Amino acid sequence: MAKNDFALAFNEMLEEKQLAKDVVVFAIESAMVSAYRRAVGASTAQHVEAKLNPDNGSVFVYAEKEVVEDQVVDARTEVLLDEARKVNPEAQVGDMVLVESTPADFGRVAAQTARQVIQQRIREAERSNQMQYFERQVGEIVSGIVQAANAQSTTIGLDMKAEGVMPNNQKIPGERLKVHDRIRAVVMEVKDGTRGPQIILSRAHRNFLRRLLENEVPEIYHGIVEIRAISREPGARAKVAVSATQTGIDPVGACVGIKGVRIQAIVKELHDEKIDIIQWDPDPIVYISKAISPARVNGVYLVDNENARTATVVVGEDQLSLAIGRDGQNARLAAKLTGWRIDIKSLSEAAGDALKKLQSDPELASMLPAAVESIPQIEEIMARKAENRPVTPEEYTVLGQFVDRVERRTIQIKEEAIRVEEERITAARADVPVAALTMPLEQANIKEHIFNILIEAGYETIGSLMFVLKTDPNRVLGLPGIGSKAMQNIEETLAALTFPEPEPAPQPEPEPEPAPEPAKVEEPVAVALVVESAEKVEDAPGSKKQADAKKKEKPAEPVEDDEHAKDGVALDELFKMKPEIFQSAEGSEEESAGDKKKGKKGKKKAVTLQFDEDLGEVVGRKIHKRGDEAGTDWE
């Protein structure tokens, strides 16, 4: 095959199969290796490679052979040293060298032998690409052509030569698909099968409507308008709740389009399925009122219990059939859209129920004296309505107001009862000791047959049994095998139990308050001039010895303010002092310094303070080396 012919054929196959070039080249090379092994009978343990030139289609096969010196016994596995050194100049005898081993007529042999292998490899590559592509398309819309239709499903040809299957339950009811019709569907699931990927398509799923809205409404695609909920009955009707993420945007108008052009395109795609676009609202009453559209609503009354959330919707007589819809379709779609169980009543039916509640419930009647006064008027209107006599719009307004007052008060009473019950349960739970909640029922020493009945009923701890007895003892009494004597035994056994007090939670230690700073006291000069040795730890400032000495001191009288005062001492007092005070102080400092130099430790003070009874004041006396206490008196 000429260079250009092979290149054109190769590129045409790539485009037809929609495969990568390296995938096809690898498939052809693998097929050539298999053809070489089959043609020459090479072992599978021998390493063989094939190289394809995509430009001209030439194929070269390289096989690993052992280098021999003189004679080749098996040309399939051995090669002479001279030929091996053409490939690897450093080859030695016994080495393994990869040399070209393309047979002379390999082109014709390979074309016949490798056809099936090439086709199989290319088919596997096609299936792998299809699987990867459609796995990314799950939940998205794809377009295809109907290839076949039967009683179970419809086969649709998709991109990349893939085939999708649409079961009949995923078709729009009443829609007839013909062969060669182009349709759109959403990919629901992709499975890996023996003959390629199994692609399940759907036109009845609500996500199909969601994707159509995204394609037709740019505001939804860009996130300006958000789809809150969708409820759909394929081929008949659908309701879509939308809201705007930006102020100033009308979400319903954006979905409908100018003169309904956007929504009409979707309706046509869905085989004339009716679509109601409503605005989502955080208030459930407003949201449910809009979900019942196109019917007009007189009032919505919610009862939110743990078991079910029920909304009673009251509509006018002329709106009842519209609110319910054909076979209850409108009410059913509204319930799916909002998540509430919806009970639709006509105004006269709701008025009759309210009248019965008011007459049978004295508590309710005591709370609504104005409604009780209007009972005769309501009964008269109801009687005329039952006789098919005309009722004026004003009288319908009176009925609506009466129903609204009774229903709202009833809801308030139920909410109050629920709140009281919750408080009672909370109080009962608080009365159960904390230790009993984890204590197994075996420790209660209840009679064996009663214990077995309680365990089978699910009471595994003493705390759970005590809680039920406090809140609803009839639940235990209603168990099979539990009578009054058994209940008495249970109550007596639980009353005799004692539970350890729970350990109090560790309280964080309070941070110590900072001690108040001592007031600054001006000491007399005589005390300030006492010099202590800095070498003794016990004589250091703040030590016990110094504290004892301060206790013996006479408290100094405060010095009067003087403009010539210095360091708290007036100048007149300073001149009256004897010079020996300063000399003694200096001498004491010199002695302390000398002691430090000589390394003497434990030297006593040079001056001691004593109280002189004659003078009536504290005086300082020198201590001589021989221990004489007589010395110079200090003022």
PDB file of C-alpha atoms in Angstrom, residues 36 46-49 60-67 75-88 91 96-102:
ATOM      1  CA  TYR A  36       4.493 -13.326  14.429  1.00  0.00           C
ATOM      2  CA  GLN A  46      10.207 -14.838  24.355  1.00  0.00           C
ATOM      3  CA  HIS A  47      10.047 -11.045  24.340  1.00  0.00           C
ATOM      4  CA  VAL A  48       8.716  -9.781  20.988  1.00  0.00           C
ATOM      5  CA  GLU A  49       7.951  -6.216  19.922  1.00  0.00           C
ATOM      6  CA  PHE A  60       8.914  -4.353  11.780  1.00  0.00           C
ATOM      7  CA  VAL A  61       9.106  -7.134  14.363  1.00  0.00           C
ATOM      8  CA  TYR A  62      11.897  -7.322  16.950  1.00  0.00           C
ATOM      9  CA  ALA A  63      12.570 -10.511  18.924  1.00  0.00           C
ATOM     10  CA  GLU A  64      14.923 -11.090  21.838  1.00  0.00           C
ATOM     11  CA  LYS A  65      17.602 -13.695  20.980  1.00  0.00           C
ATOM     12  CA  GLU A  66      20.707 -15.182  22.583  1.00  0.00           C
ATOM     13  CA  VAL A  67      24.110 -14.258  21.095  1.00  0.00           C
ATOM     14  CA  ALA A  75      17.098 -19.007  14.284  1.00  0.00           C
ATOM     15  CA  ARG A  76      14.026 -18.135  16.337  1.00  0.00           C
ATOM     16  CA  THR A  77      16.017 -17.795  19.569  1.00  0.00           C
ATOM     17  CA  GLU A  78      19.682 -17.408  18.548  1.00  0.00           C
ATOM     18  CA  VAL A  79      21.708 -14.836  16.613  1.00  0.00           C
ATOM     19  CA  LEU A  80      25.365 -14.648  15.554  1.00  0.00           C
ATOM     20  CA  LEU A  81      27.758 -12.344  17.359  1.00  0.00           C
ATOM     21  CA  ASP A  82      28.442 -10.241  14.244  1.00  0.00           C
ATOM     22  CA  GLU A  83      24.756  -9.557  13.628  1.00  0.00           C
ATOM     23  CA  ALA A  84      24.151  -8.812  17.287  1.00  0.00           C
ATOM     24  CA  ARG A  85      26.953  -6.247  17.335  1.00  0.00           C
ATOM     25  CA  LYS A  86      25.259  -4.370  14.494  1.00  0.00           C
ATOM     26  CA  VAL A  87      22.506  -3.640  16.977  1.00  0.00           C
ATOM     27  CA  ASN A  88      24.591  -3.456  20.150  1.00  0.00           C
ATOM     28  CA  ALA A  91      27.231  -7.425  22.840  1.00  0.00           C
ATOM     29  CA  MET A  96      20.246 -11.353  25.117  1.00  0.00           C
ATOM     30  CA  VAL A  97      19.818  -8.827  22.291  1.00  0.00           C
ATOM     31  CA  LEU A  98      16.623  -7.443  20.700  1.00  0.00           C
ATOM     32  CA  VAL A  99      17.149  -7.847  16.930  1.00  0.00           C
ATOM     33  CA  GLU A 100      14.875  -7.399  13.928  1.00  0.00           C
ATOM     34  CA  SER A 101      13.177 -10.673  12.951  1.00  0.00           C
ATOM     35  CA  THR A 102      10.509  -9.604  10.424  1.00  0.00           C
TER      36      THR A 102
END
